[in-house]
Short mmCIF file of C-alpha atoms in Angstrom, two decimals:
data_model
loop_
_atom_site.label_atom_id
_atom_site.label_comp_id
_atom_site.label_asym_id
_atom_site.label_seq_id
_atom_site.Cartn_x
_atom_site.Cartn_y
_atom_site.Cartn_z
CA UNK A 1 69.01 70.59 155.67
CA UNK A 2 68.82 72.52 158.64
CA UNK A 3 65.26 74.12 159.54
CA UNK A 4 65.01 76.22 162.42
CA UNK A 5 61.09 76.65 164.12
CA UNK A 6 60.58 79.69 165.98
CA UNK A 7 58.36 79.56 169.42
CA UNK A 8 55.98 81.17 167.93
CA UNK A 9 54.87 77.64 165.73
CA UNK A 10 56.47 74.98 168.41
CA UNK A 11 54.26 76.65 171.53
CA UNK A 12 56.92 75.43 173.80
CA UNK A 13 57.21 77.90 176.57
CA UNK A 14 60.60 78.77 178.82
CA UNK A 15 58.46 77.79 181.72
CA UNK A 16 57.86 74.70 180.69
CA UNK A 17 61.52 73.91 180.76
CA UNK A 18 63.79 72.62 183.68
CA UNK A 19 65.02 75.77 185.62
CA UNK A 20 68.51 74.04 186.50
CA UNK A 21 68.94 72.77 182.73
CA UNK A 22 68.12 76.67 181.43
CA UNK A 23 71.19 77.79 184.24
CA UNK A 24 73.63 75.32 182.88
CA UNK A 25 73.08 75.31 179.29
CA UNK A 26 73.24 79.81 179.39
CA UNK A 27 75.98 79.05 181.69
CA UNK A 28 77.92 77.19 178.97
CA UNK A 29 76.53 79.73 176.28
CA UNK A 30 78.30 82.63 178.28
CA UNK A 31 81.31 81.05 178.20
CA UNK A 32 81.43 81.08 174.25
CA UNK A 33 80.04 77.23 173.82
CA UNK A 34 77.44 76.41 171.43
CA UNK A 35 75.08 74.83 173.47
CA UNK A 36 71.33 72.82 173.18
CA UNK A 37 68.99 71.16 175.28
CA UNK A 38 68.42 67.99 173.58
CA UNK A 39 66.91 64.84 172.55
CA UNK A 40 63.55 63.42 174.55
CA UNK A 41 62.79 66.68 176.69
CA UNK A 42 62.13 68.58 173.44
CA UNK A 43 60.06 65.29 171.62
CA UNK A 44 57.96 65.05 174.92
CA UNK A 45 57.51 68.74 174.64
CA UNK A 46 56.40 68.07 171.32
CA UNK A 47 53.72 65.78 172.34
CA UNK A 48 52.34 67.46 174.77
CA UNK A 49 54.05 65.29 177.90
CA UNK A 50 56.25 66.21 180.64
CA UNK A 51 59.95 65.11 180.57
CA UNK A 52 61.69 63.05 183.01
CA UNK A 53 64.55 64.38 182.11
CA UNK A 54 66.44 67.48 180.35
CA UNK A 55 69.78 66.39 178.50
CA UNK A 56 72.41 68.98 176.82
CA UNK A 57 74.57 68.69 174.38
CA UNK A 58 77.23 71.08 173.74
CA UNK A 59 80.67 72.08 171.80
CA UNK A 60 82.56 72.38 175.26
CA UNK A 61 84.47 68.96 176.29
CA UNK A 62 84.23 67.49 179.21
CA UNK A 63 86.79 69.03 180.93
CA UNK A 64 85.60 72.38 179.95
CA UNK A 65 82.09 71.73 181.12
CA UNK A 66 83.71 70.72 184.46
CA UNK A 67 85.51 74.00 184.89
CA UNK A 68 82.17 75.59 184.46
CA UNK A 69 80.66 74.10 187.77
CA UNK A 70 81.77 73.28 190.95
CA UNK A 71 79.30 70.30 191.71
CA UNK A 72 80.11 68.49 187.92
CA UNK A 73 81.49 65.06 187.55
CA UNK A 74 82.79 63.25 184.73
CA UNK A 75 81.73 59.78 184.11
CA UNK A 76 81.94 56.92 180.89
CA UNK A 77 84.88 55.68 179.19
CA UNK A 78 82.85 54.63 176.20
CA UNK A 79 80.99 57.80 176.26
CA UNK A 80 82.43 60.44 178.42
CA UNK A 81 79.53 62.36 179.92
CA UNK A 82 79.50 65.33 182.21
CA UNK A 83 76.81 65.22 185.09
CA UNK A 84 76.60 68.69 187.00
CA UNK A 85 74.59 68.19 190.18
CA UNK A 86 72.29 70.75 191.96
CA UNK A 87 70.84 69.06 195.04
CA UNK A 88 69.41 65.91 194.02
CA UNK A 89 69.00 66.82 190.82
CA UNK A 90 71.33 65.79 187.80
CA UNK A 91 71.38 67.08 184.50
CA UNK A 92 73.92 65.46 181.78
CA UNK A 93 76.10 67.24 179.76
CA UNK A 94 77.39 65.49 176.37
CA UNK A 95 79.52 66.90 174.29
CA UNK A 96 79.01 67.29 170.63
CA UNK A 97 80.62 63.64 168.71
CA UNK A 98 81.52 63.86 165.07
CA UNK A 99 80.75 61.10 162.29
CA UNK A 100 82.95 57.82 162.75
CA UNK A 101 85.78 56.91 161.50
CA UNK A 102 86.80 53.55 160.22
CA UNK A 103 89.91 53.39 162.70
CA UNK A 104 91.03 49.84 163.67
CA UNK A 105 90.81 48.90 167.27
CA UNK A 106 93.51 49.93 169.56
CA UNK A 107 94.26 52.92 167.48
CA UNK A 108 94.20 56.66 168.90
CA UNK A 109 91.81 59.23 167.02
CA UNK A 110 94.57 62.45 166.38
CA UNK A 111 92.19 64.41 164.48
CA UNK A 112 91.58 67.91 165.49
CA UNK A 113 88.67 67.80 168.27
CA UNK A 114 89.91 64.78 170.05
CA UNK A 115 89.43 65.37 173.49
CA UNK A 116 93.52 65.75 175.11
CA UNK A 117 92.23 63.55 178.14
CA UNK A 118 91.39 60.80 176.20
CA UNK A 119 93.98 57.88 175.32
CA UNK A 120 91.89 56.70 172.62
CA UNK A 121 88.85 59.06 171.53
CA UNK A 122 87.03 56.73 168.99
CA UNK A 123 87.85 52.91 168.75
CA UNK A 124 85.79 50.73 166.12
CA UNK A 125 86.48 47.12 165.98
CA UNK A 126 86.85 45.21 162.75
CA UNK A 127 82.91 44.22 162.66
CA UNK A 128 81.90 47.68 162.85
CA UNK A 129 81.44 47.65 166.85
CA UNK A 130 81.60 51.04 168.43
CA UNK A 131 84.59 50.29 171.38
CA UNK A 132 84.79 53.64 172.22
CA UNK A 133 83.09 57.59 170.77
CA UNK A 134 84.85 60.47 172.05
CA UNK A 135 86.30 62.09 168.88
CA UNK A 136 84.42 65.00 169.30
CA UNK A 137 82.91 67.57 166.57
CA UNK A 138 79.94 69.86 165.30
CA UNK A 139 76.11 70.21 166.16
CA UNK A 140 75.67 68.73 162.53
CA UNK A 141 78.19 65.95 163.30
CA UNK A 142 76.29 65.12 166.50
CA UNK A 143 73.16 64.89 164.97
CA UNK A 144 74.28 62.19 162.80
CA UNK A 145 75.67 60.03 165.74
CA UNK A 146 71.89 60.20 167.65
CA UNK A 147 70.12 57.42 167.32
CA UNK A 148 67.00 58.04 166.48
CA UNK A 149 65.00 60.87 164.42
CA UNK A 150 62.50 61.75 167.14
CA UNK A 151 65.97 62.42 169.61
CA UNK A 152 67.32 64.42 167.59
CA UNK A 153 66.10 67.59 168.02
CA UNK A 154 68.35 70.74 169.86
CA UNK A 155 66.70 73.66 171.66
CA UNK A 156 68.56 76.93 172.11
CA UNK A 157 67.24 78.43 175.47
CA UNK A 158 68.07 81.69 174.77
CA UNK A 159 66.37 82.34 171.34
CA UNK A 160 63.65 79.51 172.10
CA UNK A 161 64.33 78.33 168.53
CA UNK A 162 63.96 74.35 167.75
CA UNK A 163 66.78 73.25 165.46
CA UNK A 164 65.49 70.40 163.28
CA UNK A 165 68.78 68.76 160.70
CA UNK A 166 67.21 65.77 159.72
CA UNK A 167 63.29 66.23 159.31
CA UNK A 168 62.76 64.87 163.50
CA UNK A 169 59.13 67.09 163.61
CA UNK A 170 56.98 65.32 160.50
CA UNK A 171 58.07 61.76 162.19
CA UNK A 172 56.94 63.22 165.68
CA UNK A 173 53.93 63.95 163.70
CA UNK A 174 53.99 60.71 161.92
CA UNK A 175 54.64 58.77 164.90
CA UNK A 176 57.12 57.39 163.68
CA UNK A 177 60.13 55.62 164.67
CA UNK A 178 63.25 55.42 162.25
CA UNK A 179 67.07 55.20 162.54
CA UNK A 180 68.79 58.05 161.27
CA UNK A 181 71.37 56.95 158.34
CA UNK A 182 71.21 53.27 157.16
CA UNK A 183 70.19 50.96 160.36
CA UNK A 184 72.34 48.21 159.41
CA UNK A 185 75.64 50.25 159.92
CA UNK A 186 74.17 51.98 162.78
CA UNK A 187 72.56 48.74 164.28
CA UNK A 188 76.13 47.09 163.51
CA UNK A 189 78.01 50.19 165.28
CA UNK A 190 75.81 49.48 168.37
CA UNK A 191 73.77 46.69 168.69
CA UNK A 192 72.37 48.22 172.13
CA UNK A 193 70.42 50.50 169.28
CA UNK A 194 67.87 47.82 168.55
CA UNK A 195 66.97 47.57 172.42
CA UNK A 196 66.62 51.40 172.15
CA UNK A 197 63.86 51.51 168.96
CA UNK A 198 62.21 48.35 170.95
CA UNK A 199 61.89 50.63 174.43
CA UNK A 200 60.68 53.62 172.42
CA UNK A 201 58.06 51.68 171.04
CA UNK A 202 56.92 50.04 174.27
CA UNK A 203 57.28 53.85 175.53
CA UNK A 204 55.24 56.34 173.25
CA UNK A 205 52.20 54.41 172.43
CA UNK A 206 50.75 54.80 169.21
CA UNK A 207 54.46 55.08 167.46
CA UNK A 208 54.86 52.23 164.68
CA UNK A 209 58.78 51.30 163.90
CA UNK A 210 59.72 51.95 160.02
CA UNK A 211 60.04 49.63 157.91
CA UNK A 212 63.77 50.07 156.92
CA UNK A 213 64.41 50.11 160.83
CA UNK A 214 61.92 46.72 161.60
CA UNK A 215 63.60 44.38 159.16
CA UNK A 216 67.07 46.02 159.69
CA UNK A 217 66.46 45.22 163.76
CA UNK A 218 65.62 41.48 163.54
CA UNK A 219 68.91 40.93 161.29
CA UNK A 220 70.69 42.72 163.78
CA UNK A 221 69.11 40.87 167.23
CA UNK A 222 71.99 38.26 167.16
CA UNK A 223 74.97 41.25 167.44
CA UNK A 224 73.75 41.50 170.99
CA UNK A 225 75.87 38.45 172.17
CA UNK A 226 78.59 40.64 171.39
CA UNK A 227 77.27 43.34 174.34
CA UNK A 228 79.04 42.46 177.70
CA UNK A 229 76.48 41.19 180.34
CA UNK A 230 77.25 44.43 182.17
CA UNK A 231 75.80 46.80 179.72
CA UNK A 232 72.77 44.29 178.82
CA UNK A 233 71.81 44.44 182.43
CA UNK A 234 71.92 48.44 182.10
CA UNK A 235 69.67 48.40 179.47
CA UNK A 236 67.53 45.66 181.02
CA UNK A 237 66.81 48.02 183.87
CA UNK A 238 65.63 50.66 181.56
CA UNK A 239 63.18 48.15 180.18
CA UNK A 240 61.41 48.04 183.81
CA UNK A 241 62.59 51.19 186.06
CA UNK A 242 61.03 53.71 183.62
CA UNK A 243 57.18 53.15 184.18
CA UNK A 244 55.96 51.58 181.25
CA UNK A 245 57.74 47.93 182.51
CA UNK A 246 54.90 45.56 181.04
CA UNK A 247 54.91 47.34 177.68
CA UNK A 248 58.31 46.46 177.24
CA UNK A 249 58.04 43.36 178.21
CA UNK A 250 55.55 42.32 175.51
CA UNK A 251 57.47 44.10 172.62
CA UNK A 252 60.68 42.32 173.80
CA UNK A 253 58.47 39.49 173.46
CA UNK A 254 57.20 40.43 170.28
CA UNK A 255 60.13 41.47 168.81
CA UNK A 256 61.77 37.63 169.31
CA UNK A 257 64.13 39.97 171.67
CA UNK A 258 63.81 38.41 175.11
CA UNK A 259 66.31 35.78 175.03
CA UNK A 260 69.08 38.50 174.53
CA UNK A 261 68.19 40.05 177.77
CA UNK A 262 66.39 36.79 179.81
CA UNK A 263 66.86 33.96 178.53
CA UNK A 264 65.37 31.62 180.75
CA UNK A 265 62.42 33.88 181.35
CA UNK A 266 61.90 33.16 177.53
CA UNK A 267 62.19 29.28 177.12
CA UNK A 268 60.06 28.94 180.32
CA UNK A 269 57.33 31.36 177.84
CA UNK A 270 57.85 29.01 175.27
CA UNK A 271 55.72 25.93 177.17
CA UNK A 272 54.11 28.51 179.83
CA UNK A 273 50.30 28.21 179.51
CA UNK A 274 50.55 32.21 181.60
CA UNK A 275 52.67 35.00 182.17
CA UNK A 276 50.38 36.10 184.92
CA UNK A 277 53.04 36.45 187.63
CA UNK A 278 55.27 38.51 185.14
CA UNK A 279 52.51 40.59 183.87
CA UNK A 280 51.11 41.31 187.33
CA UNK A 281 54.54 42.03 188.89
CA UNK A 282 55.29 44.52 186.19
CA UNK A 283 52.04 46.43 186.73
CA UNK A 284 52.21 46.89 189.68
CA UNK A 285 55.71 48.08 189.10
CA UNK A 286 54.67 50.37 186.92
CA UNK A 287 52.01 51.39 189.50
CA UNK A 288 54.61 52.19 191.96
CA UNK A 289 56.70 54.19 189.96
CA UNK A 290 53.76 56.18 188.66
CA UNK A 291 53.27 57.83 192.52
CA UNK A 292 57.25 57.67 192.76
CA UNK A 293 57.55 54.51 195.36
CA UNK A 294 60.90 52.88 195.21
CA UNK A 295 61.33 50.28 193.04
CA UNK A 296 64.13 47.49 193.82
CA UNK A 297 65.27 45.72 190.81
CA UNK A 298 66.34 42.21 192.64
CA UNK A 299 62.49 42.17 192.90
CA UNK A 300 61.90 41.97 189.42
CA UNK A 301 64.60 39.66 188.33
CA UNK A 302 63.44 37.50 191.32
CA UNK A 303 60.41 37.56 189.67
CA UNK A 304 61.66 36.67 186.51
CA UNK A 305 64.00 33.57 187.15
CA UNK A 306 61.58 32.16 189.75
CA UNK A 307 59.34 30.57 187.31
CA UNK A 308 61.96 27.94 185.91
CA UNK A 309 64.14 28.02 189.70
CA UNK A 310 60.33 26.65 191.08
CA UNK A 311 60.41 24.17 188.54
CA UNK A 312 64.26 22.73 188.84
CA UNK A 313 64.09 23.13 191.98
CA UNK A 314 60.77 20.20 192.30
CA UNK A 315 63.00 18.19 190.38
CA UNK A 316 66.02 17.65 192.07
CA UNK A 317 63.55 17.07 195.31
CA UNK A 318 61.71 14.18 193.09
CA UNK A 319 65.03 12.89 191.31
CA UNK A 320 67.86 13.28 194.14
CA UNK A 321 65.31 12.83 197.05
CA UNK A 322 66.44 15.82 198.69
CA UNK A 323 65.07 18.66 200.99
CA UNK A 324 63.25 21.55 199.65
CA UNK A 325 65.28 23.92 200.82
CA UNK A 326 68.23 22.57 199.91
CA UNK A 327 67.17 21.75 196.26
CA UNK A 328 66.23 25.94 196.18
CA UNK A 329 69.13 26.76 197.17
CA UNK A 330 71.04 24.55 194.41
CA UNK A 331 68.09 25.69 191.46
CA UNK A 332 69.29 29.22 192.77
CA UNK A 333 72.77 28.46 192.32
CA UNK A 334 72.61 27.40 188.67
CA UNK A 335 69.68 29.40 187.69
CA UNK A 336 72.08 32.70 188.21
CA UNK A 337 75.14 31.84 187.47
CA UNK A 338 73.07 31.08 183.55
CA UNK A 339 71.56 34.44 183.42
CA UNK A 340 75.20 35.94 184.31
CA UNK A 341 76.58 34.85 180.86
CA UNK A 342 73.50 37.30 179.98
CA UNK A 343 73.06 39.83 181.95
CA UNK A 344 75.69 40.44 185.06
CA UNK A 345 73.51 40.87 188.17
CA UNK A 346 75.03 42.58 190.54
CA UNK A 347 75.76 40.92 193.62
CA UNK A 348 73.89 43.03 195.63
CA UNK A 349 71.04 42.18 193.62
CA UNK A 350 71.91 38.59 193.59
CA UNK A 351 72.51 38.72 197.26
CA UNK A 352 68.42 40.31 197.51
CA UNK A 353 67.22 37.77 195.04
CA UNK A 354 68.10 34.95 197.16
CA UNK A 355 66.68 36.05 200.32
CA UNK A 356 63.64 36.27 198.39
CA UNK A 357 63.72 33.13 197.28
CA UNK A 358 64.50 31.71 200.75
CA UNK A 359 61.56 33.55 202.55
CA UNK A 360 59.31 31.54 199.86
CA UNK A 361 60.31 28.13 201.94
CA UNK A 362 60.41 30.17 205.41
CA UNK A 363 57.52 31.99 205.39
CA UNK A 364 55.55 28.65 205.99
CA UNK A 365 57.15 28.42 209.45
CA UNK A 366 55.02 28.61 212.41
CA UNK A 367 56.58 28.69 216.08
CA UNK A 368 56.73 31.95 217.48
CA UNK A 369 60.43 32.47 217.63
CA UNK A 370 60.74 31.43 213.86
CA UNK A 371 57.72 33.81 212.89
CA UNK A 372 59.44 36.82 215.03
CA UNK A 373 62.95 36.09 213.34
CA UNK A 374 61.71 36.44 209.56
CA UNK A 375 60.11 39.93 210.60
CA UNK A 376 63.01 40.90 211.14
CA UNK A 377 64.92 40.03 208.18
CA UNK A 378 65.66 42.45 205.74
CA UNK A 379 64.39 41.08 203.14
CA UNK A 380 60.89 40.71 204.68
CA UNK A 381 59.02 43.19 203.07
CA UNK A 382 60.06 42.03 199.72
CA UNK A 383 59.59 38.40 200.33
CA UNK A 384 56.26 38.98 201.88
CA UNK A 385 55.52 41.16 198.38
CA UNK A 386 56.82 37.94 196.20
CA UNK A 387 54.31 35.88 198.53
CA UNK A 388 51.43 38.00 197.71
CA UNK A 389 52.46 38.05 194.44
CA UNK A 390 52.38 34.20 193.71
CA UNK A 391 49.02 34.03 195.71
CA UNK A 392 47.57 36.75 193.21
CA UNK A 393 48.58 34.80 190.34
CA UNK A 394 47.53 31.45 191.36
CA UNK A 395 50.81 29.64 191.60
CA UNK A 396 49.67 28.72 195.32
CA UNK A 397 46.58 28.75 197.32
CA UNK A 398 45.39 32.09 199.27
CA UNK A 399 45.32 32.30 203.17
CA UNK A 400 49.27 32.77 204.18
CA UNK A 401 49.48 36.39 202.87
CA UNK A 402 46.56 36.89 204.84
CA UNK A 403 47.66 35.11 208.00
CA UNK A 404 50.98 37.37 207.57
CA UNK A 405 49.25 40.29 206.77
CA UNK A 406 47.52 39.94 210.18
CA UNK A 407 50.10 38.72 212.06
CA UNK A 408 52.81 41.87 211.41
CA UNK A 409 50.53 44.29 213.11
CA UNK A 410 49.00 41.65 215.78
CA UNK A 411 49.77 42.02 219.75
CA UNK A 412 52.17 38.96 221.49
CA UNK A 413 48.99 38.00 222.28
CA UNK A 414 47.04 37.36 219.56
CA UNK A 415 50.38 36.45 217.18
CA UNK A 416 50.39 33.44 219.47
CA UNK A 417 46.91 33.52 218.79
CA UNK A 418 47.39 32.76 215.27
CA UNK A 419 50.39 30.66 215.36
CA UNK A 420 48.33 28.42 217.35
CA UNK A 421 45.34 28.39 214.86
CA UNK A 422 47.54 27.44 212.61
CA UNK A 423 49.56 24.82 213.79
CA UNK A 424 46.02 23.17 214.50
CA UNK A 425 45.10 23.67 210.48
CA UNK A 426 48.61 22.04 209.61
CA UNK A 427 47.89 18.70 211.77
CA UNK A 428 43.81 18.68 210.24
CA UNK A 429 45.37 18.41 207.02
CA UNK A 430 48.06 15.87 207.67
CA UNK A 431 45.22 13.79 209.65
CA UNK A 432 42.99 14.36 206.38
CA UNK A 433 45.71 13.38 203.75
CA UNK A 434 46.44 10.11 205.37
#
């Protein structure tokens, strides 16, 4: 049942809102669309935080929305989305969906609010798998395709009035975390749901998952093989781009979720006697993105895989007697192409990730013209990082992030200073072995 709370109880004020998501969503009102901002904004709100973002959903289609604004674009084919752009800012405009329907796959949705511009506007497959959701329909349709309780709630910007259908505020009061309708359908519709309630837990500390929700989520855990590596790699990235990276990674952990997302990050946990270079890595992650520093992630899933790569790559060197570099460079090989069945990386990423990697067995080097020719790589900064990294953690011995920490902002001079020190140091210890 639909309550409505007036400003005058939720305390949110108009200022506190997003001036370019106020413009779009009276823009849309003044063309005769029923229009909301939506979802987190108005829980953060809620609880006292500032929003990353501003969503709105709205009765106009995606094609309408576009007509509104010169600088919109239309994106999704699962769910079609409107983004209008001012400057760098984007705000996302979804369209109100309506309840499924139990249509076979392949088949077209012709019931009245099907968007003209989409071939097929909602596609289930025989499991229960969401294929596709643009059969559009009502505010109180839409509410019942959210997710979550605490997402669900719609703000008119004109009258200031919260619009609460399914009783969102006492579980923002509650903290607490539950599926709206029965989690095993919605779970089964899309798996990608259980990966949701596991972020928002890692995310608003202090929230405790239902119970209905908790045992529904574990029975649904194995419907995420049925998520193409593409999407699993989206929603990987929204684990640790969103500043609260090591959180999630110990409730995936927790959860018994990792191996969906990382497989090889969690068999090498299963033996690991630390999780010091993940843990690290993903503080100071979340460290970064706290004073808005870029954050790349072929970093991170360097981070991830090198672990286990470390490890197969000492034993092809001690069972096929072959170089180190060489025996990287075939660890690296096999390492990805097993977390591609997973998650598809990118090859971009892949690309950065094995530079990475490679500076680990260059970075050692010491003649001048070798030293000069990895600063210059582009990939320096981040393999110097990794370097630092490992040292912090104890996987190798301090000293070479300091020698290259000295060395990038020494003269000619003393650069051949220190290349010369160390050369020395390499021959005591070769003299002192034998």
């Amino acid at each position: 049942m639909l309550r409505i709370i007036p400003q005058s109880v939720h305390k949110i004020a108009k200022e506190q809102l997003d001036i370019q998501a106020i413009s779009i969503a009276e823009t849309l009102s003044k063309a005769g669309f029923e229009t909301y901002l939506v979802g987190g904004c108005i829980r953060d709100l809620l609880l006292g935080k500032a929003p990353k973002d501003f969503d709105i959903a709205t009765s106009a289609h995606p094609e309408q929305v576009k007509s509104q604004f010169k600088r919109c674009r239309l994106i999704g084919r699962r769910f079609r989305l409107a983004h209008v752009r001012n400057g760098k800012e984007v705000i996302e405009v979804a369209t109100f969906r309506a309840n499924p329907a139990k249509q076979p796959l392949n088949s077209k949705d012709t019931r009245q609010g099907a968007d003209p511009n989409e071939a097929d506007g909602h596609q289930v497959s025989e499991n229960g798998l969401l294929i596709r959701d643009n059969c559009y329909g009502s505010v109180e349709e839409d509410v019942m395709r959210r997710d979550l309780t605490i997402n669900a709630l719609y703000l008119n910007v004109t009258t200031m009035d919260i619009h609460d259908y399914i009783n969102a505020i006492p579980d923002i009061n509650a903290h607490a975390i539950r599926v709206i309708g029965d989690p095993e359908i919605r779970f089964r519709e899309d798996p990608v749901r259980t990966l949701r309630v596991i972020r928002f837990k890692a995310k608003l500390k202090g929230f405790r998952v239902n119970d209905a929700t908790q045992n529904a989520l574990q029975r649904a855990l194995p419907l995420l093989s049925e998520v193409s590596p593409a999407r699993r790699f989206e929603e990987l990235l929204k684990f640790f781009l969103t500043g609260h990276a090591q959180s999630s990674f110990q409730h995936l952990i927790d959860f018994n979720a990792l191996h969906y997302l990382l497989p090889v990050t969690a068999k090498y946990l299963e033996t690991a006697n630390s999780k010091a270079l993940y843990d690290q890595a993903l503080i100071n992650t979340d460290d970064r993105i706290a004073i808005n520093k870029h954050v790349t992630p072929a970093f991170l899933m360097a981070v991830f895989l090198w672990p286990t790569i470390r490890e197969l790559k000492i034993g092809y060197m001690n069972k096929q007697n072959i170089p180190s570099f060489i025996a990287l460079q075939k660890a690296v090989t096999e390492i990805i192409e097993k977390q591609n069945l997973v998650t598809s990386i990118p090859k971009r990423f892949a690309l950065a990730m094995r530079e990475i990697w490679e500076l680990q067995e260059r970075l050692p080097s010491c003649s001048l013209k070798r030293c000069e020719a990895i600063v210059q790589q582009r990939r320096f900064r981040a393999g110097y990082d990794f370097l630092l990294l490992r040292e912090e953690c104890g996987e190798i011995k301090p000293g070479l992030g300091d020698w290259w920490t000295e060395y990038q902002v020494a003269t000619i001079r003393k650069k051949k200073e220190l290349i010369s020190t160390r050369q020395k140091n390499k021959r005591k210890q070769r003299v002192e072995k034998k």
